[in-house]
Amino acid sequence: MADATTLAALRAAAFEAMERAYAPYSHFPVGAALLTPDGAIISGCNVENSSYPAGTCAERAAIGAAVAAGHREFTHVVVATNADRPTPPCGICRQVLQEFAPQCRVTSITRGGAVAEWSLSELLPNPFTPSSLRRE
Ligand code: THU
């Protein structure tokens, strides 16, 4: 469990990333901040596209940036929106989080101060994992 100072830094990073979101189509900016086991924080935002399916969610943008910077393990992800209620990661992002952070905590926060928290295994029970690819 991240300490209060680290959680505050994660929350701030998620909101900062949310401010940089490129969401001219949905008008639904999202920021995500990942915590690594050694305390690094890497963030991402959603990046939409006029060809709608080409857009990327904040969580996957954060994971892409983190992996490119050499991080492959994450203990916590904070997702920030200005929605009325905290929003959980979408299904595709749950699957991508599963690859690198199967044990991670997922916290969702809103500008209005609402908070929700889950484990990834609550959000994605019975996941497809690297071991699912094994053939005997
Ligand atoms: N979005 C995210 O960035 N993360 C999620 O987990 C759910 C949805 C983005 C995708 C799109 O740019 C906008 O929110 C509306 O769906």
Tab-separated table of C-alpha atoms and ligand atoms in Angstrom:
chain	number	residue	atom	x	y	z
A	1	MET	CA	0.000	0.000	0.000
A	2	ALA	CA	1.445	3.372	-1.017
A	3	ASP	CA	1.992	5.833	1.864
A	4	ALA	CA	0.002	9.067	2.053
A	5	THR	CA	2.768	11.217	0.528
A	6	THR	CA	3.228	8.849	-2.407
A	7	LEU	CA	-0.522	8.638	-2.934
A	8	ALA	CA	-0.765	12.427	-2.986
A	9	ALA	CA	2.027	12.557	-5.589
A	10	LEU	CA	0.264	9.899	-7.680
A	11	ARG	CA	-2.988	11.810	-7.503
A	12	ALA	CA	-1.298	15.061	-8.512
A	13	ALA	CA	0.450	13.338	-11.434
A	14	ALA	CA	-2.847	11.834	-12.612
A	15	PHE	CA	-4.624	15.212	-12.545
A	16	GLU	CA	-1.690	16.931	-14.287
A	17	ALA	CA	-1.817	14.303	-17.038
A	18	MET	CA	-5.599	14.739	-17.258
A	19	GLU	CA	-5.040	18.448	-17.976
A	20	ARG	CA	-2.870	17.438	-20.946
A	21	ALA	CA	-5.415	14.971	-22.371
A	22	TYR	CA	-6.303	15.342	-26.033
A	23	ALA	CA	-10.017	14.600	-25.986
A	24	PRO	CA	-11.721	16.937	-28.481
A	25	TYR	CA	-14.272	14.279	-29.519
A	26	SER	CA	-15.469	12.781	-26.236
A	27	HIS	CA	-14.697	15.837	-24.077
A	28	PHE	CA	-13.808	13.232	-21.447
A	29	PRO	CA	-10.209	13.904	-20.369
A	30	VAL	CA	-8.511	11.139	-18.407
A	31	GLY	CA	-5.140	11.042	-16.660
A	32	ALA	CA	-3.410	7.979	-15.259
A	33	ALA	CA	-0.375	7.702	-13.001
A	34	LEU	CA	1.510	4.478	-12.328
A	35	LEU	CA	3.688	3.715	-9.313
A	36	THR	CA	6.669	1.385	-9.714
A	37	PRO	CA	8.065	-0.752	-6.849
A	38	ASP	CA	11.057	1.621	-6.575
A	39	GLY	CA	8.832	4.682	-6.225
A	40	ALA	CA	8.912	6.122	-9.746
A	41	ILE	CA	5.729	7.741	-11.045
A	42	ILE	CA	4.883	7.655	-14.753
A	43	SER	CA	1.785	9.249	-16.192
A	44	GLY	CA	-0.260	9.254	-19.364
A	45	CYS	CA	-3.427	10.792	-20.766
A	46	ASN	CA	-5.989	9.803	-23.342
A	47	VAL	CA	-5.072	10.817	-26.889
A	48	GLU	CA	-8.041	10.768	-29.248
A	49	ASN	CA	-8.064	10.800	-33.021
A	50	SER	CA	-10.444	11.934	-35.777
A	51	SER	CA	-10.430	8.256	-36.750
A	52	TYR	CA	-12.092	7.403	-33.436
A	53	PRO	CA	-10.795	3.817	-32.903
A	54	ALA	CA	-7.223	5.104	-33.247
A	55	GLY	CA	-7.523	6.898	-29.917
A	56	THR	CA	-5.697	5.610	-26.838
A	57	CYS	CA	-6.779	5.495	-23.209
A	58	ALA	CA	-4.788	7.199	-20.460
A	59	GLU	CA	-3.894	3.940	-18.704
A	60	ARG	CA	-2.394	2.403	-21.836
A	61	ALA	CA	-0.584	5.635	-22.685
A	62	ALA	CA	0.968	5.563	-19.193
A	63	ILE	CA	2.003	1.930	-19.548
A	64	GLY	CA	3.551	2.612	-22.959
A	65	ALA	CA	5.538	5.550	-21.576
A	66	ALA	CA	6.623	3.534	-18.535
A	67	VAL	CA	7.753	0.516	-20.539
A	68	ALA	CA	9.675	2.783	-22.922
A	69	ALA	CA	11.409	4.301	-19.874
A	70	GLY	CA	12.410	0.836	-18.628
A	71	HIS	CA	9.653	0.108	-16.067
A	72	ARG	CA	7.708	-3.145	-16.255
A	73	GLU	CA	6.242	-3.540	-12.779
A	74	PHE	CA	3.602	-1.407	-11.158
A	75	THR	CA	1.994	-1.564	-7.750
A	76	HIS	CA	-0.675	1.121	-8.057
A	77	VAL	CA	-2.461	3.076	-10.743
A	78	VAL	CA	-4.459	6.225	-10.132
A	79	VAL	CA	-6.994	7.281	-12.763
A	80	ALA	CA	-8.266	10.875	-12.732
A	81	THR	CA	-11.318	12.299	-14.465
A	82	ASN	CA	-13.710	15.174	-14.038
A	83	ALA	CA	-16.690	12.801	-14.234
A	84	ASP	CA	-19.445	12.859	-11.603
A	85	ARG	CA	-18.426	9.447	-10.262
A	86	PRO	CA	-15.044	7.649	-10.228
A	87	THR	CA	-14.637	5.574	-13.385
A	88	PRO	CA	-12.845	2.219	-13.499
A	89	PRO	CA	-10.416	1.415	-16.338
A	90	CYS	CA	-12.018	0.066	-19.513
A	91	GLY	CA	-11.775	-3.624	-20.350
A	92	ILE	CA	-8.830	-3.294	-22.710
A	93	CYS	CA	-6.864	-1.299	-20.117
A	94	ARG	CA	-7.642	-3.912	-17.465
A	95	GLN	CA	-6.112	-6.539	-19.726
A	96	VAL	CA	-3.030	-4.400	-20.411
A	97	LEU	CA	-2.609	-3.681	-16.689
A	98	GLN	CA	-2.859	-7.434	-16.043
A	99	GLU	CA	0.253	-8.023	-18.162
A	100	PHE	CA	2.502	-5.760	-16.096
A	101	ALA	CA	0.695	-5.234	-12.802
A	102	PRO	CA	-1.447	-8.239	-11.885
A	103	GLN	CA	-1.367	-7.358	-8.163
A	104	CYS	CA	-1.927	-3.638	-8.531
A	105	ARG	CA	-4.372	-1.418	-6.692
A	106	VAL	CA	-6.546	0.743	-8.883
A	107	THR	CA	-7.750	4.066	-7.495
A	108	SER	CA	-10.110	6.313	-9.411
A	109	ILE	CA	-10.531	9.939	-8.419
A	110	THR	CA	-12.604	12.848	-9.656
A	111	ARG	CA	-12.087	16.594	-9.623
A	112	GLY	CA	-15.055	16.748	-7.269
A	113	GLY	CA	-13.190	14.635	-4.686
A	114	ALA	CA	-14.937	11.271	-5.117
A	115	VAL	CA	-12.711	8.193	-4.754
A	116	ALA	CA	-13.162	4.510	-5.565
A	117	GLU	CA	-10.626	1.730	-5.169
A	118	TRP	CA	-10.330	-1.836	-6.369
A	119	SER	CA	-7.729	-4.525	-6.846
A	120	LEU	CA	-7.113	-5.400	-10.476
A	121	SER	CA	-8.222	-8.966	-9.728
A	122	GLU	CA	-11.619	-7.618	-8.629
A	123	LEU	CA	-11.928	-5.737	-11.912
A	124	LEU	CA	-10.599	-8.592	-14.045
A	125	PRO	CA	-11.302	-11.989	-12.519
A	126	ASN	CA	-10.087	-15.082	-14.401
A	127	PRO	CA	-7.745	-13.117	-16.661
A	128	PHE	CA	-6.027	-14.293	-19.814
A	129	THR	CA	-2.318	-14.286	-18.874
A	130	PRO	CA	1.013	-15.262	-20.453
A	131	SER	CA	0.509	-18.768	-19.016
A	132	SER	CA	-2.760	-19.056	-20.943
A	133	LEU	CA	-0.656	-19.250	-24.106
A	134	ARG	CA	1.141	-22.426	-22.968
A	135	ARG	CA	0.447	-25.648	-24.828
A	136	GLU	CA	1.318	-29.032	-23.374
B	1	THU	N1	-10.800	6.503	-21.523
B	1	THU	C1	-9.609	6.376	-20.863
B	1	THU	O1	-8.644	7.119	-21.121
B	1	THU	N2	-9.511	5.407	-19.928
B	1	THU	C2	-10.504	4.526	-19.619
B	1	THU	O2	-10.284	3.593	-18.859
B	1	THU	C3	-11.848	4.716	-20.170
B	1	THU	C4	-11.960	5.673	-21.282
B	1	THU	C5	-10.901	7.532	-22.557
B	1	THU	C6	-11.047	6.990	-23.949
B	1	THU	C7	-11.718	8.144	-24.655
B	1	THU	O3	-10.716	9.054	-25.073
B	1	THU	C8	-12.553	8.802	-23.558
B	1	THU	O4	-12.035	8.319	-22.326
B	1	THU	C9	-14.036	8.478	-23.636
B	1	THU	O5	-14.252	7.108	-23.689
